[in-house]
GROMACS .gro file of C-alpha atoms in nm:
model
  396
    1UNK     CA    1   1.260   2.613  -1.231
    2UNK     CA    2   1.188   2.281  -1.056
    3UNK     CA    3   0.836   2.400  -0.980
    4UNK     CA    4   0.778   2.480  -1.348
    5UNK     CA    5   0.909   2.139  -1.451
    6UNK     CA    6   0.685   1.972  -1.192
    7UNK     CA    7   0.376   2.150  -1.328
    8UNK     CA    8   0.463   2.052  -1.686
    9UNK     CA    9   0.512   1.688  -1.584
   10UNK     CA   10   0.184   1.676  -1.394
   11UNK     CA   11   0.008   1.810  -1.705
   12UNK     CA   12   0.179   1.536  -1.910
   13UNK     CA   13   0.062   1.276  -1.664
   14UNK     CA   14  -0.291   1.406  -1.670
   15UNK     CA   15  -0.303   1.398  -2.049
   16UNK     CA   16  -0.105   1.079  -2.115
   17UNK     CA   17  -0.062   0.910  -1.781
   18UNK     CA   18  -0.351   0.675  -1.843
   19UNK     CA   19  -0.276   0.602  -2.206
   20UNK     CA   20  -0.220   0.242  -2.104
   21UNK     CA   21  -0.585   0.233  -1.994
   22UNK     CA   22  -0.786   0.124  -2.291
   23UNK     CA   23  -0.811  -0.254  -2.321
   24UNK     CA   24  -1.156  -0.401  -2.296
   25UNK     CA   25  -1.191  -0.738  -2.122
   26UNK     CA   26  -1.532  -0.895  -2.090
   27UNK     CA   27  -1.440  -1.140  -1.816
   28UNK     CA   28  -1.332  -0.892  -1.551
   29UNK     CA   29  -1.524  -0.633  -1.347
   30UNK     CA   30  -1.659  -0.349  -1.554
   31UNK     CA   31  -1.709   0.014  -1.460
   32UNK     CA   32  -2.043  -0.059  -1.299
   33UNK     CA   33  -1.881  -0.317  -1.071
   34UNK     CA   34  -1.606  -0.072  -0.990
   35UNK     CA   35  -1.864   0.190  -0.901
   36UNK     CA   36  -2.027  -0.053  -0.658
   37UNK     CA   37  -1.687  -0.083  -0.492
   38UNK     CA   38  -1.665   0.294  -0.462
   39UNK     CA   39  -2.010   0.371  -0.330
   40UNK     CA   40  -1.943   0.240   0.019
   41UNK     CA   41  -1.615   0.429   0.050
   42UNK     CA   42  -1.699   0.762  -0.108
   43UNK     CA   43  -1.813   0.915   0.220
   44UNK     CA   44  -1.498   0.799   0.396
   45UNK     CA   45  -1.223   0.961   0.190
   46UNK     CA   46  -0.941   1.136   0.366
   47UNK     CA   47  -1.070   1.485   0.296
   48UNK     CA   48  -1.127   1.554   0.664
   49UNK     CA   49  -0.784   1.425   0.762
   50UNK     CA   50  -0.509   1.685   0.741
   51UNK     CA   51  -0.242   1.429   0.813
   52UNK     CA   52  -0.365   1.175   0.563
   53UNK     CA   53  -0.339   1.429   0.285
   54UNK     CA   54  -0.032   1.621   0.391
   55UNK     CA   55   0.238   1.357   0.375
   56UNK     CA   56   0.146   1.256   0.024
   57UNK     CA   57   0.111   1.614  -0.093
   58UNK     CA   58   0.386   1.788   0.107
   59UNK     CA   59   0.669   1.675  -0.122
   60UNK     CA   60   0.685   1.847  -0.459
   61UNK     CA   61   0.780   1.507  -0.604
   62UNK     CA   62   0.568   1.293  -0.376
   63UNK     CA   63   0.476   0.932  -0.449
   64UNK     CA   64   0.576   0.638  -0.246
   65UNK     CA   65   0.607   0.296  -0.092
   66UNK     CA   66   0.789   0.001   0.045
   67UNK     CA   67   1.117  -0.140   0.141
   68UNK     CA   68   1.341  -0.417   0.070
   69UNK     CA   69   1.557  -0.645   0.278
   70UNK     CA   70   1.485  -0.834   0.595
   71UNK     CA   71   1.165  -0.718   0.757
   72UNK     CA   72   1.160  -0.702   1.138
   73UNK     CA   73   1.003  -1.009   1.295
   74UNK     CA   74   0.852  -1.005   1.642
   75UNK     CA   75   0.877  -1.286   1.890
   76UNK     CA   76   0.619  -1.437   2.123
   77UNK     CA   77   0.798  -1.285   2.420
   78UNK     CA   78   0.697  -0.941   2.291
   79UNK     CA   79   0.325  -1.013   2.318
   80UNK     CA   80   0.140  -0.826   2.589
   81UNK     CA   81  -0.190  -0.916   2.751
   82UNK     CA   82  -0.306  -0.559   2.812
   83UNK     CA   83  -0.605  -0.598   2.580
   84UNK     CA   84  -0.938  -0.765   2.642
   85UNK     CA   85  -1.130  -0.979   2.393
   86UNK     CA   86  -1.399  -0.709   2.374
   87UNK     CA   87  -1.147  -0.445   2.272
   88UNK     CA   88  -1.029  -0.661   1.983
   89UNK     CA   89  -1.369  -0.799   1.888
   90UNK     CA   90  -1.405  -0.797   1.509
   91UNK     CA   91  -1.045  -0.689   1.438
   92UNK     CA   92  -0.902  -0.881   1.144
   93UNK     CA   93  -0.580  -0.793   0.964
   94UNK     CA   94  -0.662  -0.776   0.593
   95UNK     CA   95  -0.346  -0.588   0.484
   96UNK     CA   96  -0.549  -0.333   0.291
   97UNK     CA   97  -0.728  -0.581   0.065
   98UNK     CA   98  -1.006  -0.422  -0.137
   99UNK     CA   99  -0.888  -0.069  -0.057
  100UNK     CA  100  -0.694   0.016  -0.372
  101UNK     CA  101  -0.971   0.192  -0.559
  102UNK     CA  102  -1.143   0.518  -0.464
  103UNK     CA  103  -1.369   0.783  -0.616
  104UNK     CA  104  -1.210   1.082  -0.786
  105UNK     CA  105  -1.342   1.436  -0.756
  106UNK     CA  106  -1.422   1.416  -1.127
  107UNK     CA  107  -1.693   1.150  -1.150
  108UNK     CA  108  -1.564   1.034  -1.489
  109UNK     CA  109  -1.242   0.915  -1.325
  110UNK     CA  110  -1.130   0.658  -1.069
  111UNK     CA  111  -0.832   0.656  -0.832
  112UNK     CA  112  -0.647   0.325  -0.857
  113UNK     CA  113  -0.334   0.223  -0.665
  114UNK     CA  114  -0.055   0.053  -0.863
  115UNK     CA  115   0.278  -0.075  -0.735
  116UNK     CA  116   0.605   0.036  -0.897
  117UNK     CA  117   0.970  -0.001  -0.791
  118UNK     CA  118   1.234   0.259  -0.710
  119UNK     CA  119   1.612   0.265  -0.749
  120UNK     CA  120   1.655   0.094  -0.415
  121UNK     CA  121   1.451  -0.204  -0.534
  122UNK     CA  122   1.153  -0.119  -0.316
  123UNK     CA  123   0.792  -0.147  -0.425
  124UNK     CA  124   0.606   0.182  -0.405
  125UNK     CA  125   0.224   0.212  -0.404
  126UNK     CA  126   0.108   0.500  -0.623
  127UNK     CA  127  -0.252   0.613  -0.664
  128UNK     CA  128  -0.318   0.731  -1.019
  129UNK     CA  129  -0.617   0.894  -1.179
  130UNK     CA  130  -0.768   0.687  -1.461
  131UNK     CA  131  -1.078   0.715  -1.676
  132UNK     CA  132  -1.374   0.495  -1.591
  133UNK     CA  133  -1.388   0.213  -1.845
  134UNK     CA  134  -1.446  -0.153  -1.912
  135UNK     CA  135  -1.162  -0.386  -1.819
  136UNK     CA  136  -1.011  -0.160  -1.554
  137UNK     CA  137  -0.831  -0.442  -1.368
  138UNK     CA  138  -0.656  -0.560  -1.684
  139UNK     CA  139  -0.569  -0.202  -1.772
  140UNK     CA  140  -0.417  -0.150  -1.425
  141UNK     CA  141  -0.183  -0.449  -1.471
  142UNK     CA  142  -0.084  -0.330  -1.819
  143UNK     CA  143   0.024  -0.009  -1.647
  144UNK     CA  144   0.294  -0.209  -1.467
  145UNK     CA  145   0.463  -0.321  -1.791
  146UNK     CA  146   0.800  -0.175  -1.890
  147UNK     CA  147   0.689   0.034  -2.187
  148UNK     CA  148   0.844   0.360  -2.308
  149UNK     CA  149   0.549   0.586  -2.226
  150UNK     CA  150   0.513   0.448  -1.873
  151UNK     CA  151   0.887   0.478  -1.806
  152UNK     CA  152   0.884   0.838  -1.925
  153UNK     CA  153   0.592   0.924  -1.699
  154UNK     CA  154   0.756   0.770  -1.391
  155UNK     CA  155   1.122   0.858  -1.442
  156UNK     CA  156   1.104   1.204  -1.284
  157UNK     CA  157   0.964   1.046  -0.967
  158UNK     CA  158   1.241   0.789  -0.941
  159UNK     CA  159   1.004   0.499  -1.011
  160UNK     CA  160   1.003   0.221  -1.269
  161UNK     CA  161   0.764  -0.044  -1.406
  162UNK     CA  162   0.804  -0.396  -1.264
  163UNK     CA  163   0.686  -0.626  -1.544
  164UNK     CA  164   0.927  -0.714  -1.830
  165UNK     CA  165   0.908  -0.525  -2.158
  166UNK     CA  166   0.666  -0.678  -2.405
  167UNK     CA  167   0.458  -0.856  -2.142
  168UNK     CA  168   0.097  -0.895  -2.257
  169UNK     CA  169  -0.217  -1.016  -2.082
  170UNK     CA  170  -0.368  -1.300  -2.283
  171UNK     CA  171  -0.670  -1.318  -2.057
  172UNK     CA  172  -0.806  -1.247  -1.713
  173UNK     CA  173  -1.102  -1.424  -1.556
  174UNK     CA  174  -1.252  -1.335  -1.220
  175UNK     CA  175  -1.489  -1.576  -1.049
  176UNK     CA  176  -1.576  -1.614  -0.681
  177UNK     CA  177  -1.322  -1.336  -0.603
  178UNK     CA  178  -1.036  -1.536  -0.760
  179UNK     CA  179  -0.856  -1.365  -1.049
  180UNK     CA  180  -0.681  -1.600  -1.291
  181UNK     CA  181  -0.447  -1.390  -1.503
  182UNK     CA  182  -0.270  -1.535  -1.806
  183UNK     CA  183   0.050  -1.358  -1.913
  184UNK     CA  184   0.250  -1.393  -2.234
  185UNK     CA  185   0.590  -1.564  -2.224
  186UNK     CA  186   0.767  -1.230  -2.172
  187UNK     CA  187   0.649  -1.238  -1.809
  188UNK     CA  188   0.916  -1.502  -1.748
  189UNK     CA  189   1.198  -1.261  -1.840
  190UNK     CA  190   1.275  -1.189  -1.475
  191UNK     CA  191   1.648  -1.237  -1.416
  192UNK     CA  192   1.665  -1.269  -1.035
  193UNK     CA  193   1.451  -1.394  -0.751
  194UNK     CA  194   1.420  -1.037  -0.626
  195UNK     CA  195   1.275  -0.930  -0.961
  196UNK     CA  196   1.032  -1.222  -0.939
  197UNK     CA  197   0.925  -1.116  -0.590
  198UNK     CA  198   0.876  -0.755  -0.699
  199UNK     CA  199   0.674  -0.849  -1.007
  200UNK     CA  200   0.449  -1.101  -0.832
  201UNK     CA  201   0.389  -0.882  -0.526
  202UNK     CA  202   0.305  -0.587  -0.753
  203UNK     CA  203   0.051  -0.791  -0.951
  204UNK     CA  204  -0.107  -0.942  -0.638
  205UNK     CA  205  -0.132  -0.611  -0.451
  206UNK     CA  206  -0.263  -0.418  -0.752
  207UNK     CA  207  -0.536  -0.675  -0.826
  208UNK     CA  208  -0.639  -0.733  -0.464
  209UNK     CA  209  -0.688  -0.360  -0.429
  210UNK     CA  210  -1.024  -0.428  -0.598
  211UNK     CA  211  -1.294  -0.544  -0.358
  212UNK     CA  212  -1.401  -0.798  -0.621
  213UNK     CA  213  -1.067  -0.982  -0.597
  214UNK     CA  214  -0.929  -1.166  -0.294
  215UNK     CA  215  -0.694  -1.421  -0.453
  216UNK     CA  216  -0.474  -1.431  -0.763
  217UNK     CA  217  -0.356  -1.722  -0.977
  218UNK     CA  218  -0.082  -1.656  -1.233
  219UNK     CA  219  -0.055  -1.850  -1.560
  220UNK     CA  220   0.183  -1.807  -1.853
  221UNK     CA  221   0.073  -1.887  -2.209
  222UNK     CA  222  -0.226  -2.072  -2.064
  223UNK     CA  223  -0.010  -2.305  -1.852
  224UNK     CA  224  -0.008  -2.349  -1.475
  225UNK     CA  225   0.317  -2.222  -1.326
  226UNK     CA  226   0.421  -2.373  -0.993
  227UNK     CA  227   0.771  -2.223  -0.966
  228UNK     CA  228   0.942  -1.939  -1.151
  229UNK     CA  229   1.292  -1.991  -1.289
  230UNK     CA  230   1.468  -1.839  -0.988
  231UNK     CA  231   1.265  -2.036  -0.737
  232UNK     CA  232   0.963  -1.824  -0.643
  233UNK     CA  233   0.670  -2.050  -0.553
  234UNK     CA  234   0.344  -1.986  -0.742
  235UNK     CA  235   0.177  -2.319  -0.669
  236UNK     CA  236  -0.100  -2.182  -0.446
  237UNK     CA  237  -0.347  -1.897  -0.468
  238UNK     CA  238  -0.177  -1.567  -0.386
  239UNK     CA  239  -0.330  -1.297  -0.168
  240UNK     CA  240  -0.236  -1.025   0.079
  241UNK     CA  241  -0.219  -1.271   0.365
  242UNK     CA  242   0.054  -1.488   0.211
  243UNK     CA  243   0.239  -1.243  -0.017
  244UNK     CA  244   0.510  -1.047   0.163
  245UNK     CA  245   0.597  -0.706   0.029
  246UNK     CA  246   0.943  -0.552   0.062
  247UNK     CA  247   1.065  -0.841   0.269
  248UNK     CA  248   1.345  -1.090   0.217
  249UNK     CA  249   1.110  -1.364   0.339
  250UNK     CA  250   0.901  -1.546   0.079
  251UNK     CA  251   0.681  -1.756   0.310
  252UNK     CA  252   0.483  -1.701   0.627
  253UNK     CA  253   0.634  -1.877   0.927
  254UNK     CA  254   0.423  -2.128   1.117
  255UNK     CA  255   0.228  -1.966   1.399
  256UNK     CA  256   0.261  -1.615   1.257
  257UNK     CA  257   0.026  -1.367   1.093
  258UNK     CA  258   0.154  -1.121   0.834
  259UNK     CA  259   0.092  -0.747   0.863
  260UNK     CA  260   0.213  -0.451   0.657
  261UNK     CA  261   0.359  -0.163   0.857
  262UNK     CA  262   0.410   0.176   0.693
  263UNK     CA  263   0.747   0.352   0.708
  264UNK     CA  264   0.900   0.654   0.532
  265UNK     CA  265   1.153   0.627   0.250
  266UNK     CA  266   1.341   0.903   0.070
  267UNK     CA  267   1.621   0.940  -0.180
  268UNK     CA  268   1.887   1.186  -0.293
  269UNK     CA  269   1.637   1.362  -0.522
  270UNK     CA  270   1.408   1.451  -0.230
  271UNK     CA  271   1.136   1.201  -0.313
  272UNK     CA  272   0.953   1.109   0.007
  273UNK     CA  273   0.736   0.802   0.010
  274UNK     CA  274   0.518   0.604   0.248
  275UNK     CA  275   0.634   0.243   0.220
  276UNK     CA  276   0.467  -0.080   0.341
  277UNK     CA  277   0.695  -0.341   0.496
  278UNK     CA  278   0.565  -0.690   0.572
  279UNK     CA  279   0.636  -0.820   0.921
  280UNK     CA  280   0.534  -1.147   1.081
  281UNK     CA  281   0.361  -1.139   1.417
  282UNK     CA  282   0.309  -1.447   1.638
  283UNK     CA  283  -0.050  -1.560   1.682
  284UNK     CA  284   0.007  -1.676   2.038
  285UNK     CA  285  -0.193  -1.382   2.176
  286UNK     CA  286  -0.395  -1.203   1.910
  287UNK     CA  287  -0.516  -0.947   2.165
  288UNK     CA  288  -0.166  -0.797   2.173
  289UNK     CA  289  -0.136  -0.740   1.798
  290UNK     CA  290  -0.205  -0.361   1.797
  291UNK     CA  291   0.054  -0.304   2.069
  292UNK     CA  292   0.311  -0.515   1.884
  293UNK     CA  293   0.252  -0.328   1.560
  294UNK     CA  294   0.296   0.022   1.701
  295UNK     CA  295   0.578  -0.069   1.935
  296UNK     CA  296   0.760  -0.205   1.629
  297UNK     CA  297   0.698   0.119   1.439
  298UNK     CA  298   0.865   0.320   1.716
  299UNK     CA  299   1.192   0.126   1.682
  300UNK     CA  300   1.473   0.224   1.451
  301UNK     CA  301   1.462  -0.023   1.157
  302UNK     CA  302   1.762  -0.241   1.083
  303UNK     CA  303   1.717  -0.164   0.715
  304UNK     CA  304   1.862   0.176   0.622
  305UNK     CA  305   1.639   0.214   0.314
  306UNK     CA  306   1.345   0.333   0.523
  307UNK     CA  307   1.291   0.500   0.859
  308UNK     CA  308   1.024   0.580   1.116
  309UNK     CA  309   0.908   0.922   1.232
  310UNK     CA  310   0.745   0.781   1.545
  311UNK     CA  311   0.967   0.876   1.842
  312UNK     CA  312   1.161   0.596   2.006
  313UNK     CA  313   1.001   0.467   2.323
  314UNK     CA  314   0.644   0.545   2.212
  315UNK     CA  315   0.400   0.287   2.348
  316UNK     CA  316   0.041   0.209   2.264
  317UNK     CA  317  -0.134   0.221   2.601
  318UNK     CA  318  -0.463   0.083   2.471
  319UNK     CA  319  -0.660   0.007   2.159
  320UNK     CA  320  -1.038   0.021   2.150
  321UNK     CA  321  -1.268  -0.046   1.855
  322UNK     CA  322  -1.590   0.150   1.888
  323UNK     CA  323  -1.802   0.038   1.595
  324UNK     CA  324  -1.600   0.131   1.287
  325UNK     CA  325  -1.380   0.378   1.479
  326UNK     CA  326  -1.041   0.281   1.623
  327UNK     CA  327  -0.939   0.472   1.937
  328UNK     CA  328  -0.565   0.455   2.001
  329UNK     CA  329  -0.419   0.586   2.327
  330UNK     CA  330  -0.045   0.651   2.296
  331UNK     CA  331   0.211   0.733   2.562
  332UNK     CA  332   0.343   1.090   2.586
  333UNK     CA  333   0.661   0.991   2.401
  334UNK     CA  334   0.460   1.024   2.078
  335UNK     CA  335   0.491   1.403   2.111
  336UNK     CA  336   0.872   1.405   2.148
  337UNK     CA  337   0.950   1.577   1.817
  338UNK     CA  338   0.947   1.913   1.648
  339UNK     CA  339   0.833   2.034   1.306
  340UNK     CA  340   0.517   1.997   1.102
  341UNK     CA  341   0.682   1.762   0.851
  342UNK     CA  342   0.767   1.518   1.129
  343UNK     CA  343   0.412   1.547   1.264
  344UNK     CA  344   0.259   1.476   0.925
  345UNK     CA  345   0.490   1.178   0.870
  346UNK     CA  346   0.419   1.006   1.201
  347UNK     CA  347   0.045   1.056   1.164
  348UNK     CA  348   0.054   0.904   0.818
  349UNK     CA  349   0.246   0.605   0.951
  350UNK     CA  350  -0.024   0.552   1.211
  351UNK     CA  351  -0.320   0.611   0.980
  352UNK     CA  352  -0.191   0.399   0.691
  353UNK     CA  353  -0.090   0.113   0.919
  354UNK     CA  354  -0.442   0.115   1.067
  355UNK     CA  355  -0.582   0.066   0.716
  356UNK     CA  356  -0.439  -0.287   0.738
  357UNK     CA  357  -0.716  -0.373   0.984
  358UNK     CA  358  -1.056  -0.473   0.850
  359UNK     CA  359  -1.367  -0.278   0.935
  360UNK     CA  360  -1.196   0.042   1.053
  361UNK     CA  361  -1.322   0.355   0.880
  362UNK     CA  362  -1.216   0.625   1.126
  363UNK     CA  363  -0.932   0.684   1.370
  364UNK     CA  364  -0.913   0.882   1.692
  365UNK     CA  365  -0.592   0.940   1.889
  366UNK     CA  366  -0.542   1.010   2.261
  367UNK     CA  367  -0.224   1.097   2.449
  368UNK     CA  368  -0.208   0.926   2.791
  369UNK     CA  369  -0.586   0.907   2.787
  370UNK     CA  370  -0.637   1.276   2.712
  371UNK     CA  371  -0.785   1.454   2.412
  372UNK     CA  372  -0.539   1.717   2.298
  373UNK     CA  373  -0.373   1.843   1.978
  374UNK     CA  374  -0.023   1.739   1.876
  375UNK     CA  375   0.271   1.981   1.922
  376UNK     CA  376   0.235   2.140   1.577
  377UNK     CA  377  -0.139   2.188   1.624
  378UNK     CA  378  -0.293   1.892   1.442
  379UNK     CA  379  -0.627   1.798   1.601
  380UNK     CA  380  -0.636   1.418   1.646
  381UNK     CA  381  -0.898   1.365   1.918
  382UNK     CA  382  -1.186   1.394   1.672
  383UNK     CA  383  -1.233   1.090   1.451
  384UNK     CA  384  -1.062   1.116   1.110
  385UNK     CA  385  -1.147   0.901   0.808
  386UNK     CA  386  -0.885   0.647   0.709
  387UNK     CA  387  -0.688   0.746   0.396
  388UNK     CA  388  -0.787   0.591   0.064
  389UNK     CA  389  -0.505   0.709  -0.164
  390UNK     CA  390  -0.135   0.623  -0.154
  391UNK     CA  391   0.145   0.859  -0.253
  392UNK     CA  392  -0.080   1.022  -0.510
  393UNK     CA  393   0.098   1.166  -0.813
  394UNK     CA  394  -0.185   1.303  -1.023
  395UNK     CA  395  -0.428   1.553  -0.871
  396UNK     CA  396  -0.747   1.651  -1.046
   0.00000   0.00000   0.00000
């Protein structure tokens, strides 16, 4: 019965799921600009990555994303010096900027990642299929508004829109990769600081998923807004480097760089999601950043709303960037698990976290320096393309 309901809902989503897409805006990137974004990534979709596809497709109700209270913060004492400058040459943490749009199998459609919330108050990135059109960035933001049709589409998946009911976009202008978006007064109907954080992070992450947008400035009724009613600071340009997602922190600490790590979140209705959690890493030794990231992912989180599938004690022995391919050599503890679901989950955590690094298009994994399959048979020694969709709901 559940399977029949799932099929019916998917059909509903396919036929009405993009009904919010249909507002033309002359001042934002058009379909041609969006296509330019896609051309460079079309050959690097996750089709040749079993793990990248499996975690988002393995759940019959799969979508997913982030988490919510205090994010783990590393300290300078955790930084290792096991990496050389050459190994880290060209590695920049971009937190997935410009990677929220991808080609669909049907050339008349696009895959765009939007950010919704779940019952736990966590933001969840969801890749949806939309028709190619003018004004696609504006249409994507309108898809975040609390309207009846959007709520109905998302309810079965345990997800909800983040922008207040009645919110309209009075204008959006994109110049020099800065998007200035002007909301109607309804945008201010956010009752708590947490709601403000969710709404702003969702807008920033959705817009900066386009390669044509790096920074976001929010206005309301044409006016500059420096602080929202519950205290959230909007005085500066917002981007993926200074906007923390699913974190109780609202500002980057001095001497730290922000990075999104991917965890797993589920609920009582068997929804399983990949979730990004912002952490702050000290800049005292940038060569140790990959080790810090993956050592953190192997620890049990303090926040019970998400978990890691990477076995405790797993270490990253080395990280090497060979052109656009990242070669990660993990300790043997990585294989201390059983079950294909666990294998898929840990691989997705690794692959999606790597997408936070600029210039990486493929990933290759070693175990204690050796090329070998994982316990459930997944081949990881050959380079796999980084994933380009997140918790995809609608399949063509």
